PDB file of C-alpha atoms in Angstrom:
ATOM      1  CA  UNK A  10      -6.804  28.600  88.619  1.00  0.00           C
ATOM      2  CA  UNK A  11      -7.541  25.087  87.770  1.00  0.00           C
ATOM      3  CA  UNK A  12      -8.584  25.322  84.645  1.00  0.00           C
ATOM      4  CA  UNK A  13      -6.393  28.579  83.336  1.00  0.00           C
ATOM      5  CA  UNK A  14      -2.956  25.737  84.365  1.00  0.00           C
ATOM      6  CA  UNK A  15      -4.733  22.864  81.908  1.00  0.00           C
ATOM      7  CA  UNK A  16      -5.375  25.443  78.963  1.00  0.00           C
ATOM      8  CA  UNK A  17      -1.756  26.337  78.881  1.00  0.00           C
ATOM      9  CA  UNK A  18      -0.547  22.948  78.183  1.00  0.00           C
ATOM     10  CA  UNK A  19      -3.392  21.564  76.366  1.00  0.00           C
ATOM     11  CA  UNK A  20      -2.612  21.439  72.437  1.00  0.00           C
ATOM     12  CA  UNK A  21      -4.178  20.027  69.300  1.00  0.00           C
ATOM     13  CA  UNK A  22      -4.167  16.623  69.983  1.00  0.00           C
ATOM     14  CA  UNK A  23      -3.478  16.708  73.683  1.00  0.00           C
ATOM     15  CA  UNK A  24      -6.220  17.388  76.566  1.00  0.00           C
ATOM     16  CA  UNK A  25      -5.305  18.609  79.925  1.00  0.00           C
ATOM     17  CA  UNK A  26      -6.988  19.000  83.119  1.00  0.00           C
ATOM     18  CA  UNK A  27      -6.767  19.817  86.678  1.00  0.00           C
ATOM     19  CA  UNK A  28      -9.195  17.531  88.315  1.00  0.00           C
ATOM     20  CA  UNK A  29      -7.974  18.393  91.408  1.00  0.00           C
ATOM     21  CA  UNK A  30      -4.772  20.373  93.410  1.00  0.00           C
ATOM     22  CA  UNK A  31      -1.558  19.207  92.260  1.00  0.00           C
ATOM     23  CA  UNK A  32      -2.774  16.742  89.754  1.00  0.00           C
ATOM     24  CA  UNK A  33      -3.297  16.561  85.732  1.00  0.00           C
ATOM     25  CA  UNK A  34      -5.165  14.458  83.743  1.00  0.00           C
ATOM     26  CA  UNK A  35      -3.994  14.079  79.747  1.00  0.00           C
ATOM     27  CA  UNK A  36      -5.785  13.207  77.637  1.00  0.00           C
ATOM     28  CA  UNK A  37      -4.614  11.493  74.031  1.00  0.00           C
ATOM     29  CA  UNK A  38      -6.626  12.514  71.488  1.00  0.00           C
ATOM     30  CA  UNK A  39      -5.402  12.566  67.967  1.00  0.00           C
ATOM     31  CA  UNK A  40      -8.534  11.034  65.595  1.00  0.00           C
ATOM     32  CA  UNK A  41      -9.686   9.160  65.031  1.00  0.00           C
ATOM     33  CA  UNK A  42      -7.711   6.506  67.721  1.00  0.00           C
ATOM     34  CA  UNK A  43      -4.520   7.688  68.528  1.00  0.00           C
ATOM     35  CA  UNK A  44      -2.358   6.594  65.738  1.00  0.00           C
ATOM     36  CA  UNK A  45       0.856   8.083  66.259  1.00  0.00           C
ATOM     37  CA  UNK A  46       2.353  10.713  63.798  1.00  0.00           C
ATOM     38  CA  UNK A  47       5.730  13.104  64.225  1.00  0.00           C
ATOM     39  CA  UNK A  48       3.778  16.044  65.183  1.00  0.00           C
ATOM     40  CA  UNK A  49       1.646  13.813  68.101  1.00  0.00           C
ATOM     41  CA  UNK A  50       4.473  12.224  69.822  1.00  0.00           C
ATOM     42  CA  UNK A  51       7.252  16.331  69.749  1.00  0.00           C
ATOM     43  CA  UNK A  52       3.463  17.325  71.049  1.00  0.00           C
ATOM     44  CA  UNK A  53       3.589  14.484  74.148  1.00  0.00           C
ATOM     45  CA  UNK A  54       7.099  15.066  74.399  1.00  0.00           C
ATOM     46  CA  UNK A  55       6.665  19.000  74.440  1.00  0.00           C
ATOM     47  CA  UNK A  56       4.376  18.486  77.113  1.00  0.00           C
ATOM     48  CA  UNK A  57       6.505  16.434  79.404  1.00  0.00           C
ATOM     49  CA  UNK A  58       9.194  18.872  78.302  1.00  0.00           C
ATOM     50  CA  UNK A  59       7.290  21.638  79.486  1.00  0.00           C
ATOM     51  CA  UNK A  60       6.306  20.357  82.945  1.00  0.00           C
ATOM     52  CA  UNK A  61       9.837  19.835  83.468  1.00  0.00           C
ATOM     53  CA  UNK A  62      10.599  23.244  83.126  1.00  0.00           C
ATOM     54  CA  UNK A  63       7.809  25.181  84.396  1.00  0.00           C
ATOM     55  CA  UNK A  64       7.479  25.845  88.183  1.00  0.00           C
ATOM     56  CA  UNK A  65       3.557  24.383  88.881  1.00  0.00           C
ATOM     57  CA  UNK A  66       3.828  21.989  91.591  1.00  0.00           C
ATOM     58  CA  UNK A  67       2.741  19.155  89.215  1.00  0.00           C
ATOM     59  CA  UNK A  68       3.464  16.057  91.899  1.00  0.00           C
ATOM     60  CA  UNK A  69       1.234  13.463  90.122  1.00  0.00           C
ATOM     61  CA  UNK A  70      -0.319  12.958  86.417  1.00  0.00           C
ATOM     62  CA  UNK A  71      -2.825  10.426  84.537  1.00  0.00           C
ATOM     63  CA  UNK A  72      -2.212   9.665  81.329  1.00  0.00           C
ATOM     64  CA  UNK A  73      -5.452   8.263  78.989  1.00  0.00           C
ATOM     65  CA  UNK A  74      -7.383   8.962  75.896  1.00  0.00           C
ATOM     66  CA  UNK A  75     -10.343  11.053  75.013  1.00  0.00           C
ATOM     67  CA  UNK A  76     -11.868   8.142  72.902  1.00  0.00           C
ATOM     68  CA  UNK A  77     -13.385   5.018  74.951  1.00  0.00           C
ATOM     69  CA  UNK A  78     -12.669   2.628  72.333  1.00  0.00           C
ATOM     70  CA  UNK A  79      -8.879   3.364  71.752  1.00  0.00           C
ATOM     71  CA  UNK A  80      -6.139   4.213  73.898  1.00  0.00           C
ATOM     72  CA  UNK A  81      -3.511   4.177  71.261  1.00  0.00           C
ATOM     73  CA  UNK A  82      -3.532   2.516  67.984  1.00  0.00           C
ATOM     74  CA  UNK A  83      -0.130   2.087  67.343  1.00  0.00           C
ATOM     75  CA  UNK A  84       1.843   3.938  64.822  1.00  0.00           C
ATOM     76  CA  UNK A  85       0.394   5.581  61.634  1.00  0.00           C
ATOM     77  CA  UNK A  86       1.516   3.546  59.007  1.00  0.00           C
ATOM     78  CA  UNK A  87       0.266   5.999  55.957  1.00  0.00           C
ATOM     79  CA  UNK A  88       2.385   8.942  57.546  1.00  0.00           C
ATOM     80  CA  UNK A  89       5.514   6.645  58.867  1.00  0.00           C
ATOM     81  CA  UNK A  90       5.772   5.390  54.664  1.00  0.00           C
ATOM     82  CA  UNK A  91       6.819   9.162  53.953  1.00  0.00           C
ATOM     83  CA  UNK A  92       8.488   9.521  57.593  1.00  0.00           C
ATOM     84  CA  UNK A  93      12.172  10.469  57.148  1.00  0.00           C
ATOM     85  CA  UNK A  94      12.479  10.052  53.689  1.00  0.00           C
ATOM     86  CA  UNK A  95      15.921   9.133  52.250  1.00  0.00           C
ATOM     87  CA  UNK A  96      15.358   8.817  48.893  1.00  0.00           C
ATOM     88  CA  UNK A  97      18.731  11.006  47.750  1.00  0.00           C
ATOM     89  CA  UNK A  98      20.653   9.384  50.267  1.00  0.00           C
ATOM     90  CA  UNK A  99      23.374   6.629  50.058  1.00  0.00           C
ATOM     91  CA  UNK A 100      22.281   3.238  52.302  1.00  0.00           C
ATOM     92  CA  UNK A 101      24.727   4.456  54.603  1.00  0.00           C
ATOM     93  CA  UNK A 102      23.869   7.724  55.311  1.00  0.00           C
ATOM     94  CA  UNK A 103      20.284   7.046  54.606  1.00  0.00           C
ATOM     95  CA  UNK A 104      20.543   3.999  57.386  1.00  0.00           C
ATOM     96  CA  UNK A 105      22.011   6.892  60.020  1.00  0.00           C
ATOM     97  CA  UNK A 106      18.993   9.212  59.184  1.00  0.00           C
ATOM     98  CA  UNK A 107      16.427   6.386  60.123  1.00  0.00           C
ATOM     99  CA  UNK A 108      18.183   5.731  63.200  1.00  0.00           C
ATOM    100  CA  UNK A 109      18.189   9.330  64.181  1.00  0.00           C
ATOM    101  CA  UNK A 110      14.539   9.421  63.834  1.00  0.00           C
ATOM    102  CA  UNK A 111      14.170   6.278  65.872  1.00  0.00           C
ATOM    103  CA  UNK A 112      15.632   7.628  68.534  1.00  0.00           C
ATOM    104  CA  UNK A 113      14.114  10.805  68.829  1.00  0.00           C
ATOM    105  CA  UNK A 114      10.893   8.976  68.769  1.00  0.00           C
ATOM    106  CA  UNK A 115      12.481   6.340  71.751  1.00  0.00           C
ATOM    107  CA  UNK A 116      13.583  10.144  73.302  1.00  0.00           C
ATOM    108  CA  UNK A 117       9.696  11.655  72.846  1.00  0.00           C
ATOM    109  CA  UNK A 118       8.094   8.877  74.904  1.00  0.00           C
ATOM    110  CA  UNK A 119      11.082   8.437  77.058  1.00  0.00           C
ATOM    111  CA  UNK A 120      10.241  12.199  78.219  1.00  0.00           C
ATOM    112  CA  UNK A 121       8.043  10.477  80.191  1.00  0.00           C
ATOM    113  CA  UNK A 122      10.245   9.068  82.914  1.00  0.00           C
ATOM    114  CA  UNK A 123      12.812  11.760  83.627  1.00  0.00           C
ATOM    115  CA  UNK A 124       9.482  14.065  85.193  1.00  0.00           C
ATOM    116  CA  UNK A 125       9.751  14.831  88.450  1.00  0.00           C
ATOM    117  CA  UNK A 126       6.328  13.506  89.605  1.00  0.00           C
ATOM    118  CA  UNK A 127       4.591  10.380  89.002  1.00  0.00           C
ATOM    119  CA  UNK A 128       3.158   9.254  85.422  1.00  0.00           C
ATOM    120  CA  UNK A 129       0.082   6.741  86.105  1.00  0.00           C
ATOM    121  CA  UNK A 130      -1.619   5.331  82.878  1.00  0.00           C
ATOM    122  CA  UNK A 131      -4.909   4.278  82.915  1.00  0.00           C
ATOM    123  CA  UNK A 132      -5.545   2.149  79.912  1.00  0.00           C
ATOM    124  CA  UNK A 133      -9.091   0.913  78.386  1.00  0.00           C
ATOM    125  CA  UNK A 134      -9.751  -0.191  74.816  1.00  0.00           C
ATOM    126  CA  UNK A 135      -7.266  -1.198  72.547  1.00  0.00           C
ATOM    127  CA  UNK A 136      -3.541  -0.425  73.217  1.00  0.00           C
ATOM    128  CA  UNK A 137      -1.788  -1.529  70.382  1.00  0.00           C
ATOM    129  CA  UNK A 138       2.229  -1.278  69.125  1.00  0.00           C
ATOM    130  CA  UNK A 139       3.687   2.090  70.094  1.00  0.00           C
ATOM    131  CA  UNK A 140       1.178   2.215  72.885  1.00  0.00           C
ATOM    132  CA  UNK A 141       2.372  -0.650  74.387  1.00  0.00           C
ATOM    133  CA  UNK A 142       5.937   1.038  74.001  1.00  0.00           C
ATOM    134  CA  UNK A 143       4.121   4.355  75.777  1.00  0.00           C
ATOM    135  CA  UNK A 144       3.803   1.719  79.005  1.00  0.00           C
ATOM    136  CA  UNK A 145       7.308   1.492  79.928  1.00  0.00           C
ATOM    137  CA  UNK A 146       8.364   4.735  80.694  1.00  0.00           C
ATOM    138  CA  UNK A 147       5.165   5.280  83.081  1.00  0.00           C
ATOM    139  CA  UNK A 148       5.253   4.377  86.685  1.00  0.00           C
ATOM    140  CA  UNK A 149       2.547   2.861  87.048  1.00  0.00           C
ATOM    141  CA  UNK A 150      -0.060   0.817  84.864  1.00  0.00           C
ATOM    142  CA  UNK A 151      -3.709   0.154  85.412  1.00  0.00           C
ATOM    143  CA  UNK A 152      -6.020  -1.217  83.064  1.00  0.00           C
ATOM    144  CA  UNK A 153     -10.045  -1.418  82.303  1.00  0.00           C
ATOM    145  CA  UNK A 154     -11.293  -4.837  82.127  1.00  0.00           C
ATOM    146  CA  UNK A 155     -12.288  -3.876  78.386  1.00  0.00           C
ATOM    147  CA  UNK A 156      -8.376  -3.423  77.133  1.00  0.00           C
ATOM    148  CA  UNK A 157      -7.033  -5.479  74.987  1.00  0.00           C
ATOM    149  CA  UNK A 158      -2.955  -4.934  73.907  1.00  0.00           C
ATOM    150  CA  UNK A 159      -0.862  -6.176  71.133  1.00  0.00           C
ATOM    151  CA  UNK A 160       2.757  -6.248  70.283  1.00  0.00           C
ATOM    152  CA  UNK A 161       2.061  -5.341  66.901  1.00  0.00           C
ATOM    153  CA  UNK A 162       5.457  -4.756  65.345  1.00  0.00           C
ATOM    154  CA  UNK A 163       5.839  -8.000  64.051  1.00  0.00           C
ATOM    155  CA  UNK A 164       3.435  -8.005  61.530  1.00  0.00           C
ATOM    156  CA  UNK A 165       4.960  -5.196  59.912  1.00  0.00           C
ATOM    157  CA  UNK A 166       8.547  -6.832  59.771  1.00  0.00           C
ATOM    158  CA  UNK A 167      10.046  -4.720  62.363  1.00  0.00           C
ATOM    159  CA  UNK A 168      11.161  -5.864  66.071  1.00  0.00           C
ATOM    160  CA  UNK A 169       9.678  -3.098  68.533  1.00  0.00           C
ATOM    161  CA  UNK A 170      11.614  -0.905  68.715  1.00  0.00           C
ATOM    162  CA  UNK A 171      10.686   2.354  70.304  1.00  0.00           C
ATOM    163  CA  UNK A 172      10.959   0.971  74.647  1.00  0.00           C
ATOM    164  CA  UNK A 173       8.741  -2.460  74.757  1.00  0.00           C
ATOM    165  CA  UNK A 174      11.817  -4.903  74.584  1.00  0.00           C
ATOM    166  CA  UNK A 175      13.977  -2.363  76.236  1.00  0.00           C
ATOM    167  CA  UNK A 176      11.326  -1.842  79.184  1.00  0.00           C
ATOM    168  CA  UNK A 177       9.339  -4.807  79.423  1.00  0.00           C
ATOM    169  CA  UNK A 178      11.973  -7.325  80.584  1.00  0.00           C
ATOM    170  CA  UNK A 179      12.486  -5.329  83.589  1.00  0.00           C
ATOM    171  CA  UNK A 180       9.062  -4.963  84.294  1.00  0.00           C
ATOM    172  CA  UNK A 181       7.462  -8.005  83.807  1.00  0.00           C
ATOM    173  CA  UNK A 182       8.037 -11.591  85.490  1.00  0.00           C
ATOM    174  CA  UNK A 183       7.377 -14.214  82.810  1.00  0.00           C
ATOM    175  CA  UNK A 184       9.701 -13.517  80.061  1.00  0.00           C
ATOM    176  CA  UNK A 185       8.360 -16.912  78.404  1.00  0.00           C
ATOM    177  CA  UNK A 186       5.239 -14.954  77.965  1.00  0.00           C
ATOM    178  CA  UNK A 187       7.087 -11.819  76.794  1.00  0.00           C
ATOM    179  CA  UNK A 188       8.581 -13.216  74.017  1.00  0.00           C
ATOM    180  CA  UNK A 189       5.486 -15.600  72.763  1.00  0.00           C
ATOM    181  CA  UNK A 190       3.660 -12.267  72.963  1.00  0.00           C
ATOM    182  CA  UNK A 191       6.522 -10.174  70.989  1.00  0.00           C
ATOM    183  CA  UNK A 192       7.031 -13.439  68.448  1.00  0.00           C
ATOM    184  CA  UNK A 193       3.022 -13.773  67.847  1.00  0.00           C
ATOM    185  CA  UNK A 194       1.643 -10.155  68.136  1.00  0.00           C
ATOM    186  CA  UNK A 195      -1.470 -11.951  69.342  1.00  0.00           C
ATOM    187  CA  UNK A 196      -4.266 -10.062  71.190  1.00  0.00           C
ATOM    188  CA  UNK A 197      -3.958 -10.101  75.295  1.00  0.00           C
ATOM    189  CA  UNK A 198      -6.451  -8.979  77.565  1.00  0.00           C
ATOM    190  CA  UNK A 199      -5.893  -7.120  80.820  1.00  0.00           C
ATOM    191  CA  UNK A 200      -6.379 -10.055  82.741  1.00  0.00           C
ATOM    192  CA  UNK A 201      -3.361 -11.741  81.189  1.00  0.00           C
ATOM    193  CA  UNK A 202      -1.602  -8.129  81.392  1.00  0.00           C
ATOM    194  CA  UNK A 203      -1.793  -8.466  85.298  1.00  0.00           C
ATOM    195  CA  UNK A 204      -0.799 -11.739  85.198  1.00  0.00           C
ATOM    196  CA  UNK A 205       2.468 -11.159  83.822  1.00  0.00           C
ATOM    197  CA  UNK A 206       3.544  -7.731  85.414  1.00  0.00           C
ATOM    198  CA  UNK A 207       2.545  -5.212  82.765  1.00  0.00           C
ATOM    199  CA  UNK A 208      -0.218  -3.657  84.487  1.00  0.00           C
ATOM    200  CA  UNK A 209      -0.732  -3.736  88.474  1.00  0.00           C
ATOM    201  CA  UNK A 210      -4.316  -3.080  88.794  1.00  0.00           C
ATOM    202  CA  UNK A 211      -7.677  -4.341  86.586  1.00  0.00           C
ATOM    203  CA  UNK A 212     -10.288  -2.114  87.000  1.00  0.00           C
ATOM    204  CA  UNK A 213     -14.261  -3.613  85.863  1.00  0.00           C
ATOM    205  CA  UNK A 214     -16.048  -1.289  82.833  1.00  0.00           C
ATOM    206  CA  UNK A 215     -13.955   0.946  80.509  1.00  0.00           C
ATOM    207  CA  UNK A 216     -12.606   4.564  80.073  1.00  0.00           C
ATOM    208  CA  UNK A 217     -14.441   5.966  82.871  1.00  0.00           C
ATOM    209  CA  UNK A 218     -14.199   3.491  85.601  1.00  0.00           C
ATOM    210  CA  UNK A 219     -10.413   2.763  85.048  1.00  0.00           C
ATOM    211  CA  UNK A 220      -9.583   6.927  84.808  1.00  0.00           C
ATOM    212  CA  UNK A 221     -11.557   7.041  88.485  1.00  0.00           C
ATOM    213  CA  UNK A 222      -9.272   4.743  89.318  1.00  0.00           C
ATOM    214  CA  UNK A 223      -6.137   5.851  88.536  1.00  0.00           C
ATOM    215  CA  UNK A 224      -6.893   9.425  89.550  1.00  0.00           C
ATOM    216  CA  UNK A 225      -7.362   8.140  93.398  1.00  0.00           C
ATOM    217  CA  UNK A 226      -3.978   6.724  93.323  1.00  0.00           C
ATOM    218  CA  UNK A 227      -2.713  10.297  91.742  1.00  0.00           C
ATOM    219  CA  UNK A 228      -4.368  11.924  94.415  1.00  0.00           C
ATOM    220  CA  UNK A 229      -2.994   9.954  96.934  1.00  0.00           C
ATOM    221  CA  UNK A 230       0.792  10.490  95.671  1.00  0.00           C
ATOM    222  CA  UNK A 231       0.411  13.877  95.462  1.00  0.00           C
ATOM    223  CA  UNK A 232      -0.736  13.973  99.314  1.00  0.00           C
ATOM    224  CA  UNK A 233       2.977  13.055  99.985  1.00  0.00           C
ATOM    225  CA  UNK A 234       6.005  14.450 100.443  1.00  0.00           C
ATOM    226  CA  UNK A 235       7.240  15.437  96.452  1.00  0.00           C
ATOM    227  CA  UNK A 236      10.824  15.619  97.556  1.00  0.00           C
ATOM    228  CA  UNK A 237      10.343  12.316  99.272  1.00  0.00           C
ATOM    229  CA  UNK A 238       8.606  11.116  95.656  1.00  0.00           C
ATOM    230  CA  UNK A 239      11.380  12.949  93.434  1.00  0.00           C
ATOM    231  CA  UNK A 240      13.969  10.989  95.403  1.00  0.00           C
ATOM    232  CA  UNK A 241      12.057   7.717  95.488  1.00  0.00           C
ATOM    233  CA  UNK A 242      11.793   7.683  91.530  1.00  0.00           C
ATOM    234  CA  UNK A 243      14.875   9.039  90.717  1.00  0.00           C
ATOM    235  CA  UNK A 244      16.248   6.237  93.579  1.00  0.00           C
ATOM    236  CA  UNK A 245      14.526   3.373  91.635  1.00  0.00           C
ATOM    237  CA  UNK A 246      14.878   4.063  87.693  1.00  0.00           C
ATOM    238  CA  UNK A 247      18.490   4.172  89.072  1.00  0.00           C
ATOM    239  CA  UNK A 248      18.105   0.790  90.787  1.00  0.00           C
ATOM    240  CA  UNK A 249      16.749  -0.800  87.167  1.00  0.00           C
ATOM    241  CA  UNK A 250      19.953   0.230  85.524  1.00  0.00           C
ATOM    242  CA  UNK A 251      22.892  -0.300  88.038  1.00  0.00           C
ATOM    243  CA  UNK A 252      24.057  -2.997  90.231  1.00  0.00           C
ATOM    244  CA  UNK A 253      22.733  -2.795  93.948  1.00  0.00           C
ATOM    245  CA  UNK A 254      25.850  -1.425  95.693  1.00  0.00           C
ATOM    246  CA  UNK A 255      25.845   1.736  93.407  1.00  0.00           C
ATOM    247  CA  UNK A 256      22.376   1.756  94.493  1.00  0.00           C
ATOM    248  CA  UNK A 257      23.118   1.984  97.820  1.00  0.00           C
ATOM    249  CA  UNK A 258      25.456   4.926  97.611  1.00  0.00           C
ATOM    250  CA  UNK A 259      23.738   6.529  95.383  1.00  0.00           C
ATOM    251  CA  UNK A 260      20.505   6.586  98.155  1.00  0.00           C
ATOM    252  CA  UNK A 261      23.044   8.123 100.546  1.00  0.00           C
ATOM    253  CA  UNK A 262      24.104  10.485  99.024  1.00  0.00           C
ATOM    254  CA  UNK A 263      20.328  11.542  98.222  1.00  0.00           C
ATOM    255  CA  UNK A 264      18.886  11.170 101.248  1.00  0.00           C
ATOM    256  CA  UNK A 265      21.969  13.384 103.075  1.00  0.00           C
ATOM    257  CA  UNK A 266      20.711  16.071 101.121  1.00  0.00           C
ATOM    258  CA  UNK A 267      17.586  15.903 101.655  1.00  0.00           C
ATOM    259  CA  UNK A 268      18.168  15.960 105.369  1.00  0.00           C
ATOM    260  CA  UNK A 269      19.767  19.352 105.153  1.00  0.00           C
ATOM    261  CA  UNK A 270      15.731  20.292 105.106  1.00  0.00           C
ATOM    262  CA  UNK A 271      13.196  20.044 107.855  1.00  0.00           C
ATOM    263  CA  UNK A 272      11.093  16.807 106.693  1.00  0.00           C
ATOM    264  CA  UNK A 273       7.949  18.367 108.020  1.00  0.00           C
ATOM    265  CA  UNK A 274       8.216  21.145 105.768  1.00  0.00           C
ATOM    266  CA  UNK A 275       8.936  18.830 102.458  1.00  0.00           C
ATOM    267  CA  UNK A 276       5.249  19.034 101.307  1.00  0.00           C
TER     268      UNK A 276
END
């Protein structure tokens, strides 16, 4: 059963598997490290998309890479030269094409958040531009001891723009640190991720030690209550982008719903 659920949403540059009841591991894996293309990030989105719809009782998922090395390289710079194209457009019309495809890119990794369940990322190797933007929408953040990150967009003459200055200021607590690392594009290690709020956890080794990790904590969600997880995701991305007292009535009027059920029988 296991492994018939992770063939139908694996894809061509996208490994899944059921390591266990209720729980997915992904698996990146676009050659030769993760360099983001159109067709990779509608494929993550598609999959996100897909979870959303289907009826599997998905209630917590890992999200790393199939090469030790890399988690994500950033974006592909040979294919994103040709991306959108706007040649035999006016500046005008050719500015509103490149924002369009912009934000469907912000919308493909965004996918991430509005899932029901969970989305842990277990990062090792080198995490660079767009995959620090992949961070944000995830709900949790552990690292291998051998990662190394970079704000990369800088050096190309672009401010990030695809979730890390959107995300990043509500995640992390030293926005001095934030912006030297988004002004610089310098090389951080895991160490100084922790430090500063991106990631909660550093594992010791690499690909395999930090993906052990993070699949205990998935395992561990997913022995709770998913309504009482749905609600307590939903109840927090809400809390990031509204004042407290909408907050507050916003968790009562969730949780008086989900009283209507018997707790007990939530799982």
């Amino acid at each position: 059963m296991f492994g018939a659920l992770a063939e139908r949403y694996s894809s061509k540059w996208i490994n899944v598997f059921q390591p266990s009841e209720h729980v997915l591991l992904v698996e990146l894996a676009r050659p030769p490290a993760n360099a983001f293309c159109k067709e990779f990030w509608l494929a993550y989105q598609g999959l996100f998309n897909t979870l959303a719809n289907d009826r599997h009782d998905i209630r917590a998922l890992v999200v790393s890479s199939a090469f030790p090395k890399y988690f994500c390289a950033g974006l592909d710079l040979e294919e994103a030269s040709d991306l959108g194209s706007t040649a035999d457009l006016d500046s005008a019309r050719a500015s509103f094409a490149k924002r369009d495809m912009i934000l469907a890119f912000q919308a493909a990794l965004g996918s991430v958040e509005k899932a029901s369940f969970p989305v842990i990322a277990a990062i090792h190797g080198h995490c660079i531009g767009i995959g620090v933007d992949m961070l944000g929408p995830c709900d949790v953040r552990y690292a291998a001891s051998d990662a190394k990150f970079s704000i990369k967009e800088i050096d190309v003459g672009l401010a990030p723009g695809i979730g890390t200055l959107a995300f990043l200021p509500n995640m992390t607590g030293n926005h001095s640190l934030l912006r030297e690392l988004a002004y610089t594009s310098r090389i951080f290690s895991a160490a100084e991720a922790e430090k500063f709020g991106l990631v909660s956890k550093v594992v010791e080794g690499g690909r395999g030690e930090v993906v052990k990790e993070a699949l205990i904590l998935a395992r561990l969600i997913a022995s709770k209550s998913p309504v009482a997880i749905f609600g307590s995701k939903t109840l927090l991305t809400h809390s990031r982008d509204n004042p407290t007292t909408d907050t507050l009535a916003h968790t009562a009027l969730w949780n008086s719903s989900a009283l209507h059920t018997n707790v007990r029988h939530n799982f």
